[in-house]
Amino acid sequence: WEAAEEAVGGVPLSVNMKDKENIQEPRFDYYNHEVPDIDLSECEFPHVIEIYDFPQEFRTEDLLRVFCSYQKKGFDIKWVDDTHALGVFSSPITARDALSIKHAMVKIRPLSQATRAAKAKARAYAEFLQPVKERPETSAALARRLVVSALGVRSRQSKTEREAELKKLQEARERKRLEAKQREDIWEGREQSVV
């Protein structure tokens, strides 16, 4: 019994039990955990995050499924090794938003906190880690016209289909022109015209 009263440093346990007021409070509140507001602008690639600690059996399709809500905004996967990959987003804001994803089999962190191998891969393949951009609307009209003229055959497309396609192209040009004008107006500080 006397040996049980001895504690570390020769201080009896009974003395420590009397001093209950000095119980140390926990440093972290694990119940109310929130993703810290990470300043991605300090990162070398603010639009890139590290995806890690997932099963080796995962394939690209599995990771794309985890980030399916970001695919329309622009998202791509670059592999580092069997359990690490880089997620490339269209902007730092989208990457910051993706850091809040909770998934049972995948962990996520900013590239600034990534493993040495992931950072090395990012630096080595910097030209391939440019922000993913949404593909512009396209039309098969030019390709069809080139093929038809090269083969010397007549197009099977009806007049109404051609007119609808031409109208769609004109609307796209007008939309592009308006977007450029709005960007210029914002840059110059002019009033926005209501369209």
PDB file of C-alpha atoms in Angstrom:
ATOM      1  CA  TRP A   1       0.000   0.000   0.000  1.00  0.00           C
ATOM      2  CA  GLU A   2       2.869   2.386   0.762  1.00  0.00           C
ATOM      3  CA  ALA A   3       4.350   1.710  -2.676  1.00  0.00           C
ATOM      4  CA  ALA A   4       1.033   2.645  -4.263  1.00  0.00           C
ATOM      5  CA  GLU A   5       1.188   6.071  -2.637  1.00  0.00           C
ATOM      6  CA  GLU A   6       4.499   6.833  -4.374  1.00  0.00           C
ATOM      7  CA  ALA A   7       4.074   8.760  -7.640  1.00  0.00           C
ATOM      8  CA  VAL A   8       6.440  10.121 -10.212  1.00  0.00           C
ATOM      9  CA  GLY A   9       9.079  12.315  -8.666  1.00  0.00           C
ATOM     10  CA  GLY A  10       8.557  10.892  -5.159  1.00  0.00           C
ATOM     11  CA  VAL A  11       5.346  12.893  -4.532  1.00  0.00           C
ATOM     12  CA  PRO A  12       2.583  10.772  -2.940  1.00  0.00           C
ATOM     13  CA  LEU A  13      -0.591  10.352  -4.990  1.00  0.00           C
ATOM     14  CA  SER A  14      -2.743  11.419  -2.052  1.00  0.00           C
ATOM     15  CA  VAL A  15      -1.167  14.897  -2.206  1.00  0.00           C
ATOM     16  CA  ASN A  16      -2.014  15.178  -5.922  1.00  0.00           C
ATOM     17  CA  MET A  17      -5.628  14.100  -5.348  1.00  0.00           C
ATOM     18  CA  LYS A  18      -6.217  16.946  -2.876  1.00  0.00           C
ATOM     19  CA  ASP A  19      -5.246  19.523  -5.490  1.00  0.00           C
ATOM     20  CA  LYS A  20      -8.219  18.928  -7.836  1.00  0.00           C
ATOM     21  CA  GLU A  21      -8.500  22.614  -8.739  1.00  0.00           C
ATOM     22  CA  ASN A  22      -5.446  22.337 -10.990  1.00  0.00           C
ATOM     23  CA  ILE A  23      -6.947  19.830 -13.425  1.00  0.00           C
ATOM     24  CA  GLN A  24      -5.881  20.853 -16.884  1.00  0.00           C
ATOM     25  CA  GLU A  25      -8.654  21.555 -19.383  1.00  0.00           C
ATOM     26  CA  PRO A  26      -8.370  19.923 -22.823  1.00  0.00           C
ATOM     27  CA  ARG A  27      -6.585  22.041 -25.417  1.00  0.00           C
ATOM     28  CA  PHE A  28      -8.791  20.982 -28.329  1.00  0.00           C
ATOM     29  CA  ASP A  29     -12.569  20.843 -28.597  1.00  0.00           C
ATOM     30  CA  TYR A  30     -13.042  17.766 -30.763  1.00  0.00           C
ATOM     31  CA  TYR A  31     -16.836  17.964 -30.622  1.00  0.00           C
ATOM     32  CA  ASN A  32     -17.049  21.322 -32.379  1.00  0.00           C
ATOM     33  CA  HIS A  33     -14.268  20.773 -34.901  1.00  0.00           C
ATOM     34  CA  GLU A  34     -14.314  23.163 -37.841  1.00  0.00           C
ATOM     35  CA  VAL A  35     -11.988  23.314 -40.796  1.00  0.00           C
ATOM     36  CA  PRO A  36      -9.498  26.076 -40.011  1.00  0.00           C
ATOM     37  CA  ASP A  37      -9.558  29.064 -42.303  1.00  0.00           C
ATOM     38  CA  ILE A  38      -6.394  28.346 -44.242  1.00  0.00           C
ATOM     39  CA  ASP A  39      -4.901  31.201 -46.220  1.00  0.00           C
ATOM     40  CA  LEU A  40      -4.236  29.471 -49.521  1.00  0.00           C
ATOM     41  CA  SER A  41      -2.704  32.597 -51.027  1.00  0.00           C
ATOM     42  CA  GLU A  42       0.514  31.800 -49.154  1.00  0.00           C
ATOM     43  CA  CYS A  43       0.664  28.454 -50.887  1.00  0.00           C
ATOM     44  CA  GLU A  44       2.693  28.053 -54.052  1.00  0.00           C
ATOM     45  CA  PHE A  45      -0.308  26.477 -55.829  1.00  0.00           C
ATOM     46  CA  PRO A  46      -3.414  27.821 -54.071  1.00  0.00           C
ATOM     47  CA  HIS A  47      -5.795  25.962 -56.424  1.00  0.00           C
ATOM     48  CA  VAL A  48      -4.233  22.538 -55.639  1.00  0.00           C
ATOM     49  CA  ILE A  49      -4.984  20.319 -52.639  1.00  0.00           C
ATOM     50  CA  GLU A  50      -3.545  17.009 -51.512  1.00  0.00           C
ATOM     51  CA  ILE A  51      -5.871  14.009 -51.320  1.00  0.00           C
ATOM     52  CA  TYR A  52      -4.343  11.316 -49.134  1.00  0.00           C
ATOM     53  CA  ASP A  53      -4.796   8.298 -46.876  1.00  0.00           C
ATOM     54  CA  PHE A  54      -7.250   6.511 -49.162  1.00  0.00           C
ATOM     55  CA  PRO A  55      -7.166   2.768 -49.953  1.00  0.00           C
ATOM     56  CA  GLN A  56      -4.605   1.617 -52.515  1.00  0.00           C
ATOM     57  CA  GLU A  57      -7.431   0.031 -54.496  1.00  0.00           C
ATOM     58  CA  PHE A  58      -8.915   3.463 -55.274  1.00  0.00           C
ATOM     59  CA  ARG A  59      -8.812   4.483 -58.919  1.00  0.00           C
ATOM     60  CA  THR A  60      -9.255   7.868 -60.561  1.00  0.00           C
ATOM     61  CA  GLU A  61     -13.004   7.248 -60.943  1.00  0.00           C
ATOM     62  CA  ASP A  62     -13.346   6.729 -57.181  1.00  0.00           C
ATOM     63  CA  LEU A  63     -11.660  10.044 -56.397  1.00  0.00           C
ATOM     64  CA  LEU A  64     -13.705  11.805 -59.073  1.00  0.00           C
ATOM     65  CA  ARG A  65     -16.843  10.445 -57.391  1.00  0.00           C
ATOM     66  CA  VAL A  66     -15.774  12.038 -54.081  1.00  0.00           C
ATOM     67  CA  PHE A  67     -15.410  15.424 -55.813  1.00  0.00           C
ATOM     68  CA  CYS A  68     -18.313  15.010 -58.263  1.00  0.00           C
ATOM     69  CA  SER A  69     -19.850  18.358 -57.273  1.00  0.00           C
ATOM     70  CA  TYR A  70     -16.708  20.149 -58.508  1.00  0.00           C
ATOM     71  CA  GLN A  71     -16.378  18.498 -61.914  1.00  0.00           C
ATOM     72  CA  LYS A  72     -18.611  21.026 -63.668  1.00  0.00           C
ATOM     73  CA  LYS A  73     -16.633  23.899 -62.121  1.00  0.00           C
ATOM     74  CA  GLY A  74     -13.353  22.344 -63.239  1.00  0.00           C
ATOM     75  CA  PHE A  75     -11.519  19.603 -61.367  1.00  0.00           C
ATOM     76  CA  ASP A  76      -8.736  17.189 -62.247  1.00  0.00           C
ATOM     77  CA  ILE A  77      -6.694  14.492 -60.468  1.00  0.00           C
ATOM     78  CA  LYS A  78      -2.905  14.077 -60.692  1.00  0.00           C
ATOM     79  CA  TRP A  79      -1.509  10.990 -58.976  1.00  0.00           C
ATOM     80  CA  VAL A  80       1.489  11.126 -56.621  1.00  0.00           C
ATOM     81  CA  ASP A  81       1.526   7.469 -55.474  1.00  0.00           C
ATOM     82  CA  ASP A  82      -0.959   4.723 -54.548  1.00  0.00           C
ATOM     83  CA  THR A  83      -2.419   6.612 -51.587  1.00  0.00           C
ATOM     84  CA  HIS A  84      -1.713  10.260 -52.497  1.00  0.00           C
ATOM     85  CA  ALA A  85      -3.045  12.436 -55.288  1.00  0.00           C
ATOM     86  CA  LEU A  86      -3.282  16.113 -56.132  1.00  0.00           C
ATOM     87  CA  GLY A  87      -6.672  17.712 -56.738  1.00  0.00           C
ATOM     88  CA  VAL A  88      -6.439  20.571 -59.229  1.00  0.00           C
ATOM     89  CA  PHE A  89      -9.320  23.066 -59.134  1.00  0.00           C
ATOM     90  CA  SER A  90     -10.319  26.012 -61.293  1.00  0.00           C
ATOM     91  CA  SER A  91      -9.631  28.581 -58.545  1.00  0.00           C
ATOM     92  CA  PRO A  92      -8.247  28.934 -55.009  1.00  0.00           C
ATOM     93  CA  ILE A  93     -11.761  29.675 -53.740  1.00  0.00           C
ATOM     94  CA  THR A  94     -13.057  26.360 -55.084  1.00  0.00           C
ATOM     95  CA  ALA A  95     -10.071  24.552 -53.568  1.00  0.00           C
ATOM     96  CA  ARG A  96     -10.760  26.157 -50.170  1.00  0.00           C
ATOM     97  CA  ASP A  97     -14.383  25.084 -50.447  1.00  0.00           C
ATOM     98  CA  ALA A  98     -13.319  21.507 -51.251  1.00  0.00           C
ATOM     99  CA  LEU A  99     -11.233  21.370 -48.069  1.00  0.00           C
ATOM    100  CA  SER A 100     -14.474  21.235 -46.085  1.00  0.00           C
ATOM    101  CA  ILE A 101     -15.525  17.908 -47.658  1.00  0.00           C
ATOM    102  CA  LYS A 102     -15.900  15.111 -45.136  1.00  0.00           C
ATOM    103  CA  HIS A 103     -15.423  11.589 -46.479  1.00  0.00           C
ATOM    104  CA  ALA A 104     -14.890   8.353 -44.580  1.00  0.00           C
ATOM    105  CA  MET A 105     -12.172   6.973 -46.860  1.00  0.00           C
ATOM    106  CA  VAL A 106     -10.391  10.121 -48.080  1.00  0.00           C
ATOM    107  CA  LYS A 107      -8.500  12.859 -46.251  1.00  0.00           C
ATOM    108  CA  ILE A 108      -7.793  16.289 -47.695  1.00  0.00           C
ATOM    109  CA  ARG A 109      -5.346  19.084 -46.873  1.00  0.00           C
ATOM    110  CA  PRO A 110      -3.899  22.143 -48.620  1.00  0.00           C
ATOM    111  CA  LEU A 111      -0.737  21.668 -50.638  1.00  0.00           C
ATOM    112  CA  SER A 112       1.167  23.844 -48.165  1.00  0.00           C
ATOM    113  CA  GLN A 113       0.664  21.068 -45.556  1.00  0.00           C
ATOM    114  CA  ALA A 114       1.203  18.192 -47.997  1.00  0.00           C
ATOM    115  CA  THR A 115       3.850  15.490 -47.874  1.00  0.00           C
ATOM    116  CA  ARG A 116       7.274  16.150 -49.288  1.00  0.00           C
ATOM    117  CA  ALA A 117       6.553  13.806 -52.216  1.00  0.00           C
ATOM    118  CA  ALA A 118       3.343  15.648 -53.113  1.00  0.00           C
ATOM    119  CA  LYS A 119       5.090  19.030 -53.018  1.00  0.00           C
ATOM    120  CA  ALA A 120       7.939  17.692 -55.153  1.00  0.00           C
ATOM    121  CA  LYS A 121       5.450  16.320 -57.684  1.00  0.00           C
ATOM    122  CA  ALA A 122       3.651  19.672 -57.771  1.00  0.00           C
ATOM    123  CA  ARG A 123       6.875  21.559 -58.443  1.00  0.00           C
ATOM    124  CA  ALA A 124       8.042  19.051 -61.056  1.00  0.00           C
ATOM    125  CA  TYR A 125       4.750  19.170 -62.947  1.00  0.00           C
ATOM    126  CA  ALA A 126       3.898  22.846 -62.421  1.00  0.00           C
ATOM    127  CA  GLU A 127       2.941  23.381 -66.064  1.00  0.00           C
ATOM    128  CA  PHE A 128       0.337  20.593 -65.805  1.00  0.00           C
ATOM    129  CA  LEU A 129      -1.138  21.971 -62.583  1.00  0.00           C
ATOM    130  CA  GLN A 130      -2.551  25.144 -64.062  1.00  0.00           C
ATOM    131  CA  PRO A 131      -6.127  25.910 -62.963  1.00  0.00           C
ATOM    132  CA  VAL A 132      -8.660  23.770 -64.748  1.00  0.00           C
ATOM    133  CA  LYS A 133     -10.826  25.841 -67.064  1.00  0.00           C
ATOM    134  CA  GLU A 134     -14.304  25.070 -68.201  1.00  0.00           C
ATOM    135  CA  ARG A 135     -14.457  24.005 -71.822  1.00  0.00           C
ATOM    136  CA  PRO A 136     -16.199  26.623 -73.975  1.00  0.00           C
ATOM    137  CA  GLU A 137     -19.357  25.825 -75.883  1.00  0.00           C
ATOM    138  CA  THR A 138     -18.537  24.302 -79.231  1.00  0.00           C
ATOM    139  CA  SER A 139     -20.335  23.531 -82.443  1.00  0.00           C
ATOM    140  CA  ALA A 140     -19.762  20.948 -85.121  1.00  0.00           C
ATOM    141  CA  ALA A 141     -20.680  23.438 -87.874  1.00  0.00           C
ATOM    142  CA  LEU A 142     -17.110  24.247 -88.926  1.00  0.00           C
ATOM    143  CA  ALA A 143     -16.010  20.612 -88.886  1.00  0.00           C
ATOM    144  CA  ARG A 144     -19.088  19.578 -90.862  1.00  0.00           C
ATOM    145  CA  ARG A 145     -18.496  22.328 -93.440  1.00  0.00           C
ATOM    146  CA  LEU A 146     -14.827  21.330 -93.848  1.00  0.00           C
ATOM    147  CA  VAL A 147     -15.634  17.628 -94.255  1.00  0.00           C
ATOM    148  CA  VAL A 148     -18.467  18.264 -96.698  1.00  0.00           C
ATOM    149  CA  SER A 149     -16.337  20.587 -98.840  1.00  0.00           C
ATOM    150  CA  ALA A 150     -13.314  18.260 -98.728  1.00  0.00           C
ATOM    151  CA  LEU A 151     -15.357  15.237 -99.778  1.00  0.00           C
ATOM    152  CA  GLY A 152     -17.336  17.186-102.344  1.00  0.00           C
ATOM    153  CA  VAL A 153     -20.644  15.865-101.081  1.00  0.00           C
ATOM    154  CA  ARG A 154     -23.828  17.597-100.152  1.00  0.00           C
ATOM    155  CA  SER A 155     -24.723  18.158 -96.500  1.00  0.00           C
ATOM    156  CA  ARG A 156     -27.609  16.138 -95.092  1.00  0.00           C
ATOM    157  CA  GLN A 157     -28.439  18.884 -92.642  1.00  0.00           C
ATOM    158  CA  SER A 158     -31.804  20.581 -93.240  1.00  0.00           C
ATOM    159  CA  LYS A 159     -32.107  24.311 -93.745  1.00  0.00           C
ATOM    160  CA  THR A 160     -33.871  24.779 -90.369  1.00  0.00           C
ATOM    161  CA  GLU A 161     -31.096  22.838 -88.567  1.00  0.00           C
ATOM    162  CA  ARG A 162     -28.451  25.027 -90.244  1.00  0.00           C
ATOM    163  CA  GLU A 163     -30.344  28.187 -89.299  1.00  0.00           C
ATOM    164  CA  ALA A 164     -30.758  27.006 -85.686  1.00  0.00           C
ATOM    165  CA  GLU A 165     -27.039  26.223 -85.461  1.00  0.00           C
ATOM    166  CA  LEU A 166     -26.137  29.592 -86.982  1.00  0.00           C
ATOM    167  CA  LYS A 167     -28.443  31.352 -84.502  1.00  0.00           C
ATOM    168  CA  LYS A 168     -26.840  29.475 -81.622  1.00  0.00           C
ATOM    169  CA  LEU A 169     -23.361  30.556 -82.799  1.00  0.00           C
ATOM    170  CA  GLN A 170     -24.476  34.184 -83.104  1.00  0.00           C
ATOM    171  CA  GLU A 171     -25.936  34.106 -79.579  1.00  0.00           C
ATOM    172  CA  ALA A 172     -22.667  32.671 -78.239  1.00  0.00           C
ATOM    173  CA  ARG A 173     -20.670  35.426 -79.989  1.00  0.00           C
ATOM    174  CA  GLU A 174     -22.985  38.098 -78.581  1.00  0.00           C
ATOM    175  CA  ARG A 175     -22.754  36.620 -75.069  1.00  0.00           C
ATOM    176  CA  LYS A 176     -18.947  36.556 -75.329  1.00  0.00           C
ATOM    177  CA  ARG A 177     -18.915  40.177 -76.534  1.00  0.00           C
ATOM    178  CA  LEU A 178     -21.163  41.267 -73.637  1.00  0.00           C
ATOM    179  CA  GLU A 179     -18.998  39.478 -71.076  1.00  0.00           C
ATOM    180  CA  ALA A 180     -15.895  41.206 -72.463  1.00  0.00           C
ATOM    181  CA  LYS A 181     -17.657  44.583 -72.316  1.00  0.00           C
ATOM    182  CA  GLN A 182     -18.767  43.959 -68.726  1.00  0.00           C
ATOM    183  CA  ARG A 183     -15.214  43.037 -67.710  1.00  0.00           C
ATOM    184  CA  GLU A 184     -13.929  46.211 -69.360  1.00  0.00           C
ATOM    185  CA  ASP A 185     -16.639  48.331 -67.671  1.00  0.00           C
ATOM    186  CA  ILE A 186     -15.763  46.857 -64.283  1.00  0.00           C
ATOM    187  CA  TRP A 187     -12.071  47.466 -64.883  1.00  0.00           C
ATOM    188  CA  GLU A 188     -12.663  51.056 -65.958  1.00  0.00           C
ATOM    189  CA  GLY A 189     -15.141  51.675 -63.114  1.00  0.00           C
ATOM    190  CA  ARG A 190     -18.029  52.533 -65.436  1.00  0.00           C
ATOM    191  CA  GLU A 191     -21.682  51.964 -64.622  1.00  0.00           C
ATOM    192  CA  GLN A 192     -23.006  48.571 -65.648  1.00  0.00           C
ATOM    193  CA  SER A 193     -25.543  48.716 -68.427  1.00  0.00           C
ATOM    194  CA  VAL A 194     -28.640  46.640 -67.761  1.00  0.00           C
ATOM    195  CA  VAL A 195     -29.146  44.106 -70.525  1.00  0.00           C
TER     196      VAL A 195
END
